Coordinates of C-alpha atoms in Angstrom, one line a residue:
M4 CA -0.3 -23.6 -12.3
P5 CA -3.2 -21.7 -13.8
G6 CA -2.9 -19.2 -16.6
I7 CA -4.9 -15.9 -16.7
D8 CA -8.3 -17.4 -17.6
E9 CA -8.1 -20.3 -15.1
C10 CA -7.0 -17.8 -12.5
L11 CA -9.9 -15.5 -13.0
L12 CA -12.4 -18.4 -13.2
E13 CA -11.1 -19.7 -9.9
A14 CA -11.4 -16.2 -8.3
M15 CA -15.0 -16.0 -9.6
S16 CA -15.8 -19.2 -7.7
L17 CA -15.3 -17.5 -4.4
P18 CA -18.5 -16.7 -2.4
G19 CA -19.9 -13.3 -3.5
A20 CA -17.6 -12.8 -6.4
R21 CA -19.0 -10.4 -8.9
G22 CA -16.0 -9.6 -11.1
A23 CA -12.3 -10.4 -11.5
W24 CA -9.6 -8.8 -13.5
L25 CA -5.9 -9.1 -14.0
V26 CA -4.6 -5.6 -14.7
D27 CA -1.3 -4.1 -15.6
W28 CA -1.1 -1.0 -13.4
T29 CA 1.5 0.9 -15.5
S30 CA -0.8 0.9 -18.6
G31 CA -4.2 0.5 -17.0
L32 CA -5.1 -2.3 -19.4
A33 CA -7.0 -5.4 -18.3
L34 CA -4.9 -8.5 -19.3
G35 CA -8.1 -10.5 -18.6
A36 CA -11.6 -10.1 -17.1
A37 CA -14.4 -12.3 -15.8
G38 CA -17.9 -11.5 -14.5
D39 CA -19.4 -8.1 -14.1
S40 CA -18.1 -4.6 -13.8
P41 CA -19.2 -2.1 -11.2
V42 CA -19.4 0.6 -14.0
G43 CA -20.5 -1.7 -16.9
D44 CA -17.1 -1.6 -18.7
H45 CA -14.2 -3.9 -17.9
E46 CA -11.6 -1.4 -19.4
T47 CA -12.8 1.4 -17.3
T48 CA -12.8 -0.6 -14.1
A49 CA -9.3 -1.8 -14.9
A50 CA -8.0 1.8 -15.6
E51 CA -9.6 3.1 -12.4
A52 CA -8.1 0.3 -10.3
A53 CA -4.8 0.8 -11.9
E54 CA -4.7 4.4 -10.7
L55 CA -5.4 3.2 -7.2
A56 CA -2.7 0.4 -7.3
R57 CA -0.2 2.9 -8.9
A58 CA -0.6 5.3 -6.0
A59 CA -0.2 2.6 -3.4
A60 CA 2.8 1.1 -5.0
E61 CA 4.7 4.3 -5.7
Y62 CA 4.1 6.4 -2.6
D63 CA 6.3 5.6 0.3
S64 CA 3.5 6.1 2.8
F65 CA 2.0 3.0 1.5
A66 CA 4.9 1.1 0.0
G67 CA 7.0 1.4 3.1
A68 CA 10.2 3.1 4.0
R69 CA 13.5 2.1 2.3
P70 CA 16.8 2.7 4.1
T71 CA 18.5 6.1 3.8
P72 CA 22.2 6.2 2.9
A73 CA 23.1 6.8 6.5
A74 CA 21.3 3.8 7.8
A75 CA 22.6 1.5 5.0
A76 CA 26.1 2.6 5.7
G77 CA 25.6 2.2 9.5
T78 CA 26.7 5.8 10.2
G79 CA 24.1 6.9 12.6
G80 CA 21.2 6.9 10.3
G81 CA 19.5 4.1 12.3
A82 CA 17.0 4.6 15.1
A83 CA 19.5 6.2 17.5
G84 CA 20.9 8.7 15.0
A85 CA 17.7 9.3 12.9
R86 CA 15.9 12.6 12.9
P87 CA 12.4 12.3 11.5
V88 CA 11.3 14.8 8.9
G89 CA 9.6 17.6 10.4
T90 CA 11.7 18.0 13.5
A91 CA 13.8 21.1 14.4
Q92 CA 17.4 21.2 13.8
G93 CA 20.1 23.8 14.2
P94 CA 21.6 25.7 17.0
G95 CA 19.7 25.4 20.2
A96 CA 17.0 23.3 18.6
S97 CA 15.2 21.0 21.1
G98 CA 14.8 18.0 18.7
G99 CA 11.1 18.1 19.2
P100 CA 8.6 18.7 16.4
A101 CA 9.0 21.9 14.5
Q102 CA 6.4 24.5 15.3
A103 CA 4.6 26.1 12.3
P104 CA 5.7 29.7 11.6
S105 CA 3.4 32.4 12.9
T106 CA 2.5 35.7 11.4
S107 CA 1.6 37.4 14.7
A108 CA 4.3 39.5 16.3
G109 CA 3.7 38.1 19.8
A110 CA 3.4 34.4 18.9
A111 CA 5.5 31.8 20.7
R112 CA 8.7 30.8 19.0
A113 CA 10.4 27.4 19.0
P114 CA 13.0 27.0 21.9
G115 CA 16.5 28.2 20.9
T116 CA 15.3 30.5 18.1
T117 CA 15.9 34.2 18.1
G118 CA 14.0 37.1 16.5
G119 CA 11.6 36.1 13.8
A120 CA 13.5 33.0 12.7
S121 CA 11.6 29.8 12.6
P122 CA 13.3 26.4 13.1
R123 CA 14.6 24.7 10.0
V124 CA 12.6 21.8 8.9
D125 CA 14.1 19.0 6.8
V126 CA 12.1 18.6 3.6
S127 CA 14.8 17.3 1.4
P128 CA 14.0 14.2 -0.7
R129 CA 15.2 10.9 0.7
V130 CA 18.0 9.3 -1.4
D131 CA 17.5 5.7 -2.1
V132 CA 20.4 3.3 -2.0
P133 CA 20.8 -0.1 -3.5
L134 CA 20.2 -2.9 -0.9
S135 CA 22.7 -5.8 -0.6
E136 CA 21.5 -9.1 -1.8
G137 CA 20.6 -10.1 1.8
E138 CA 18.5 -7.0 2.2
L139 CA 16.9 -7.0 -1.1
A140 CA 13.1 -6.8 -0.6
K141 CA 11.4 -9.5 -2.6
G142 CA 8.0 -9.0 -4.4
P143 CA 5.9 -6.1 -5.0
P144 CA 6.1 -3.1 -2.6
V145 CA 2.5 -3.6 -1.5
E146 CA 0.8 -7.0 -0.9
D147 CA -2.8 -6.0 -1.2
L148 CA -5.3 -3.3 -1.1
I149 CA -8.9 -3.5 0.2
V150 CA -11.6 -0.9 -0.7
T151 CA -14.9 -1.1 1.1
T152 CA -17.9 0.5 -0.6
R153 CA -21.5 0.4 0.6
S154 CA -22.3 -2.5 -1.6
G155 CA -19.1 -4.4 -1.9
Y156 CA -15.4 -5.0 -1.4
H157 CA -12.6 -4.5 -4.0
V158 CA -9.5 -6.6 -3.2
L159 CA -6.3 -5.8 -5.2
R160 CA -3.6 -8.4 -4.9
F161 CA -0.1 -7.6 -6.4
V162 CA 1.5 -10.4 -8.3
E163 CA 5.2 -11.2 -8.0
T164 CA 6.7 -12.4 -11.3
A165 CA 10.1 -13.4 -12.6
F166 CA 10.2 -10.2 -14.6
D167 CA 9.8 -6.7 -13.4
S168 CA 6.1 -6.7 -13.6
S169 CA 3.3 -4.3 -12.5
V170 CA 0.5 -6.8 -12.5
F171 CA -2.4 -7.2 -9.9
L172 CA -5.5 -9.3 -9.4
H173 CA -8.6 -7.3 -8.7
L174 CA -11.7 -9.1 -7.2
W175 CA -15.0 -7.3 -6.8
L176 CA -17.1 -9.0 -4.0
D177 CA -20.7 -8.5 -3.0
R178 CA -20.7 -7.1 0.6
D179 CA -23.6 -9.2 1.8
T180 CA -22.5 -12.5 0.4
G181 CA -18.7 -12.2 0.1
N182 CA -16.1 -13.5 2.5
L183 CA -13.3 -11.0 2.7
A184 CA -10.9 -13.0 4.7
L185 CA -11.3 -16.0 2.4
A186 CA -10.9 -13.9 -0.7
R187 CA -7.7 -12.4 0.6
L188 CA -6.2 -15.8 1.3
R189 CA -7.4 -17.3 -2.0
L190 CA -6.1 -14.2 -4.0
R191 CA -2.7 -14.6 -2.3
D192 CA -2.6 -18.3 -3.3
L193 CA -3.7 -17.5 -6.9
A194 CA -1.2 -14.8 -7.3
E195 CA 1.6 -17.2 -6.2
R196 CA 0.5 -19.9 -8.6
L197 CA -0.4 -17.6 -11.6
V198 CA 1.7 -18.2 -14.7
L199 CA 2.2 -15.3 -17.0
G200 CA 3.9 -15.4 -20.3

């Protein structure tokens, strides 16, 4: 099982590898670095990549949906009883998408509404509930991220650890000589074998 330095050297052996980092996305600090940096400074690259990783890991649009209290309790919050955010509700609502309010007097109104009232739209925050042990999601909320630039690829692979970590591997590949598919597979393998501590 490789440590940080061995892991980064193995990542640098991939075809087209130009730089590799192990980064803590909560602090933005590079725990290790090898090769070149796209901006000439490893710490700047680590901090900028950490911002991207943090956004992907913290926003539900990227990290995936978690069950709502109704779904977890089995009280109609599942697919049959779910009402997606942005749908109309209330007396006479059709259940279809909510229509944007209009400022013109003759504008069309959502079915079932009267006067100048617009349909209510559910914008309340979702409440997370603890999952049972059988439902507990293992590992980081995102597996990897790929950023394609005109000259290369940046692959960020989140690392699962025994402690509550926020660590990822970042590999910078040359676009002409790098093999993106191979890099993803090898980074997954390295992330599984990496020993931290």
